[in-house]
Tab-separated table of C-alpha atoms in Angstrom:
chain	number	residue	atom	x	y	z
A	1	PHE	CA	122.441	103.570	120.112
A	2	ASP	CA	122.503	106.570	122.490
A	3	SER	CA	118.921	106.105	123.758
A	4	LEU	CA	115.959	103.737	123.872
A	5	HIS	CA	114.559	105.525	120.823
A	6	GLY	CA	117.818	104.799	119.018
A	7	LEU	CA	117.603	101.169	120.066
A	8	ALA	CA	113.975	101.005	118.849
A	9	ARG	CA	115.120	102.206	115.416
A	10	ALA	CA	117.930	99.636	115.200
A	11	SER	CA	117.648	96.779	112.752
A	12	GLN	CA	118.439	93.202	113.640
A	13	ALA	CA	121.586	93.456	111.524
A	14	GLN	CA	122.762	96.455	113.564
A	15	LEU	CA	122.134	94.575	116.817
A	16	LEU	CA	124.170	91.621	115.568
A	17	ARG	CA	127.212	93.883	115.108
A	18	ILE	CA	127.400	94.428	118.872
A	19	HIS	CA	129.877	92.144	120.654
A	20	GLY	CA	128.011	89.549	122.699
A	21	ILE	CA	124.698	89.783	120.852
A	22	GLY	CA	123.898	86.752	118.738
A	23	GLU	CA	120.870	85.776	116.665
A	24	ALA	CA	118.791	84.708	119.701
A	25	GLN	CA	119.546	87.827	121.745
A	26	ALA	CA	118.859	90.112	118.792
A	27	ALA	CA	115.541	88.354	118.152
A	28	ARG	CA	114.596	88.723	121.841
A	29	LEU	CA	115.428	92.429	121.795
A	30	MET	CA	113.387	92.956	118.628
A	31	ALA	CA	110.456	91.074	120.213
A	32	VAL	CA	110.619	93.124	123.426
A	33	LEU	CA	110.665	96.371	121.459
A	34	GLU	CA	107.656	95.247	119.391
A	35	LEU	CA	105.785	94.280	122.564
A	36	SER	CA	106.573	97.705	123.993
A	37	ARG	CA	105.099	99.394	120.905
A	38	ARG	CA	101.982	97.235	121.106
A	39	LEU	CA	101.493	97.988	124.804
A	40	GLN	CA	101.259	101.678	123.930
A	41	ALA	CA	98.343	100.976	121.590
A	42	PRO	CA	94.758	100.794	122.891
A	43	LEU	CA	93.333	97.441	123.920
A	44	ALA	CA	91.885	95.429	121.060
A	45	ASP	CA	88.382	95.411	122.564
A	46	GLU	CA	88.435	99.170	123.118
A	47	ARG	CA	87.654	101.225	120.072
A	48	PRO	CA	89.206	104.619	120.716
A	49	ARG	CA	87.535	107.716	119.368
A	50	VAL	CA	89.699	110.119	117.388
A	51	SER	CA	88.463	113.676	117.752
A	52	SER	CA	91.622	115.656	117.047
A	53	PRO	CA	94.841	115.472	115.053
A	54	GLY	CA	96.741	115.123	118.330
A	55	GLU	CA	94.771	111.997	119.207
A	56	ALA	CA	95.501	110.537	115.765
A	57	ALA	CA	99.204	111.299	116.177
A	58	LEU	CA	99.220	109.734	119.646
A	59	LEU	CA	97.554	106.623	118.254
A	60	LEU	CA	100.157	106.289	115.509
A	61	ALA	CA	103.298	107.440	117.340
A	62	PRO	CA	104.147	103.904	118.549
A	63	ARG	CA	103.956	102.646	114.946
A	64	LEU	CA	105.571	105.557	113.119
A	65	GLY	CA	107.577	107.755	115.481
A	66	HIS	CA	110.739	105.641	115.564
A	67	LEU	CA	111.001	104.593	111.915
A	68	THR	CA	113.972	105.450	109.717
A	69	GLN	CA	111.994	105.415	106.462
A	70	GLU	CA	108.615	106.833	105.558
A	71	GLU	CA	105.464	104.756	105.957
A	72	LEU	CA	101.888	105.702	105.187
A	73	HIS	CA	99.039	104.415	107.334
A	74	VAL	CA	95.306	105.006	107.217
A	75	ILE	CA	93.006	105.105	110.248
A	76	LEU	CA	89.524	103.822	109.418
A	77	LEU	CA	86.704	105.470	111.366
A	78	ASP	CA	82.999	104.814	111.810
A	79	THR	CA	80.308	107.515	111.842
A	80	ARG	CA	81.223	108.435	115.443
A	81	ASN	CA	84.959	108.641	114.658
A	82	ARG	CA	85.703	105.402	116.516
A	83	VAL	CA	88.616	103.427	115.127
A	84	LEU	CA	87.634	100.458	112.984
A	85	GLY	CA	91.231	99.650	112.133
A	86	ILE	CA	94.633	100.980	111.168
A	87	HIS	CA	96.285	99.812	107.970
A	88	GLY	CA	99.890	100.284	106.911
A	89	LEU	CA	99.873	100.806	103.155
A	90	TYR	CA	103.230	102.099	101.937
A	91	LYS	CA	106.852	101.841	103.033
A	92	GLY	CA	109.816	103.705	101.676
A	93	SER	CA	110.179	107.117	100.151
A	94	LEU	CA	106.717	108.516	99.543
A	95	ASN	CA	105.822	110.884	96.763
A	96	ALA	CA	102.750	111.625	94.713
A	97	SER	CA	103.822	109.349	91.857
A	98	VAL	CA	104.205	106.297	94.114
A	99	ILE	CA	100.931	106.550	96.046
A	100	ARG	CA	97.849	105.105	94.376
A	101	ILE	CA	94.802	106.890	95.730
A	102	GLY	CA	92.623	103.816	95.143
A	103	GLU	CA	94.864	101.703	97.377
A	104	ILE	CA	94.413	104.173	100.220
A	105	PHE	CA	90.623	103.909	100.025
A	106	ARG	CA	90.461	100.127	99.532
A	107	PRO	CA	90.502	99.255	103.279
A	108	ALA	CA	87.920	101.991	103.945
A	109	ILE	CA	85.568	100.577	101.321
A	110	GLU	CA	86.037	97.029	102.607
A	111	ALA	CA	85.503	97.990	106.285
A	112	PRO	CA	83.167	99.937	105.498
A	113	ALA	CA	84.421	103.180	107.008
A	114	ALA	CA	82.638	106.517	107.049
A	115	ALA	CA	85.868	108.498	107.261
A	116	ILE	CA	89.627	108.129	107.215
A	117	ILE	CA	92.661	109.893	108.585
A	118	VAL	CA	95.770	109.460	106.487
A	119	ALA	CA	99.091	109.622	108.294
A	120	HIS	CA	102.717	109.200	107.464
A	121	ASN	CA	105.959	109.823	109.241
A	122	HIS	CA	108.918	112.008	108.505
A	123	PRO	CA	111.986	110.203	109.885
A	124	SER	CA	113.697	113.547	110.417
A	125	ALA	CA	112.566	115.803	113.226
A	126	GLU	CA	110.921	118.097	110.642
A	127	VAL	CA	107.159	117.574	110.372
A	128	SER	CA	106.310	120.389	107.962
A	129	PRO	CA	104.319	119.150	104.962
A	130	SER	CA	106.133	118.937	101.643
A	131	PRO	CA	104.542	120.106	98.373
A	132	GLU	CA	103.998	116.396	97.574
A	133	ASP	CA	102.163	115.923	100.897
A	134	VAL	CA	99.823	118.793	99.993
A	135	ALA	CA	99.254	117.466	96.448
A	136	VAL	CA	98.437	113.962	97.714
A	137	THR	CA	96.072	115.422	100.306
A	138	ARG	CA	94.172	117.339	97.623
A	139	GLN	CA	93.821	114.146	95.574
A	140	LEU	CA	92.612	112.225	98.638
A	141	VAL	CA	90.017	114.848	99.539
A	142	LYS	CA	88.658	114.849	95.959
A	143	ALA	CA	88.499	111.053	95.843
A	144	GLY	CA	86.879	110.919	99.288
A	145	LYS	CA	84.093	113.221	98.105
A	146	LEU	CA	83.427	110.936	95.129
A	147	LEU	CA	83.422	107.812	97.318
A	148	ASP	CA	81.445	109.429	100.172
A	149	ILE	CA	84.279	108.666	102.586
A	150	GLU	CA	85.381	111.823	104.343
A	151	VAL	CA	89.098	112.501	104.656
A	152	LEU	CA	89.225	114.090	108.103
A	153	ASP	CA	92.938	114.890	108.108
A	154	HIS	CA	96.399	114.068	106.868
A	155	VAL	CA	98.774	113.913	109.825
A	156	ILE	CA	102.561	113.851	109.673
A	157	VAL	CA	104.163	112.106	112.646
A	158	GLY	CA	107.712	112.900	113.694
A	159	GLN	CA	110.027	111.749	116.424
A	160	GLY	CA	109.436	112.588	120.056
A	161	GLY	CA	105.689	113.143	119.735
A	162	GLN	CA	105.933	115.902	117.144
A	163	PHE	CA	103.197	116.029	114.522
A	164	ALA	CA	101.597	118.312	111.973
A	165	SER	CA	98.010	118.366	110.754
A	166	LEU	CA	97.532	119.490	107.173
A	167	LYS	CA	93.903	120.321	107.948
A	168	GLU	CA	94.871	122.551	110.894
A	169	ARG	CA	97.442	124.256	108.688
A	170	GLY	CA	94.786	124.783	106.021
A	171	VAL	CA	96.687	123.046	103.226
A	172	GLY	CA	95.304	120.354	100.963
A	173	PHE	CA	91.756	120.797	102.226
A	174	ASP	CA	91.145	124.051	100.370
A	175	LEU	CA	88.781	122.573	97.782
A	176	ALA	CA	85.556	124.335	96.944
């Protein structure tokens, strides 16, 4: 797999194709890799504060940075921008027609959260926002205003710690 990152992206089926790796060994490898990802996350009793797009990207890199398909997650925040929870909402190819804005806000309403940060990954090394990313962000910001749940940012996470903030780039948040 060329590197540990390549191994982390491997599926169980891919591991089973390697001579000498059976079901049990593949399951152990998958478990070790999942434990490694979880060790990178903050302790459960510590509620980290997210005060920048970089901190959001760092928080989500263990979940999103190694994936081979797009996933969309939402970080729920309290009034002091402390993390209430992180919810994975969509898997697969993401575009504006697939994402239901209401589903993104559901965990925030249930929490209840004062703000959210939406994040998804680009499996390629390219983290520039697509026109669909910008369109979805505009819809989220509008809906957030109606629901009184602030959308603080939309972050795109790439491989190797790369990320892009749509808010920092001034796209999608340009509503009057």
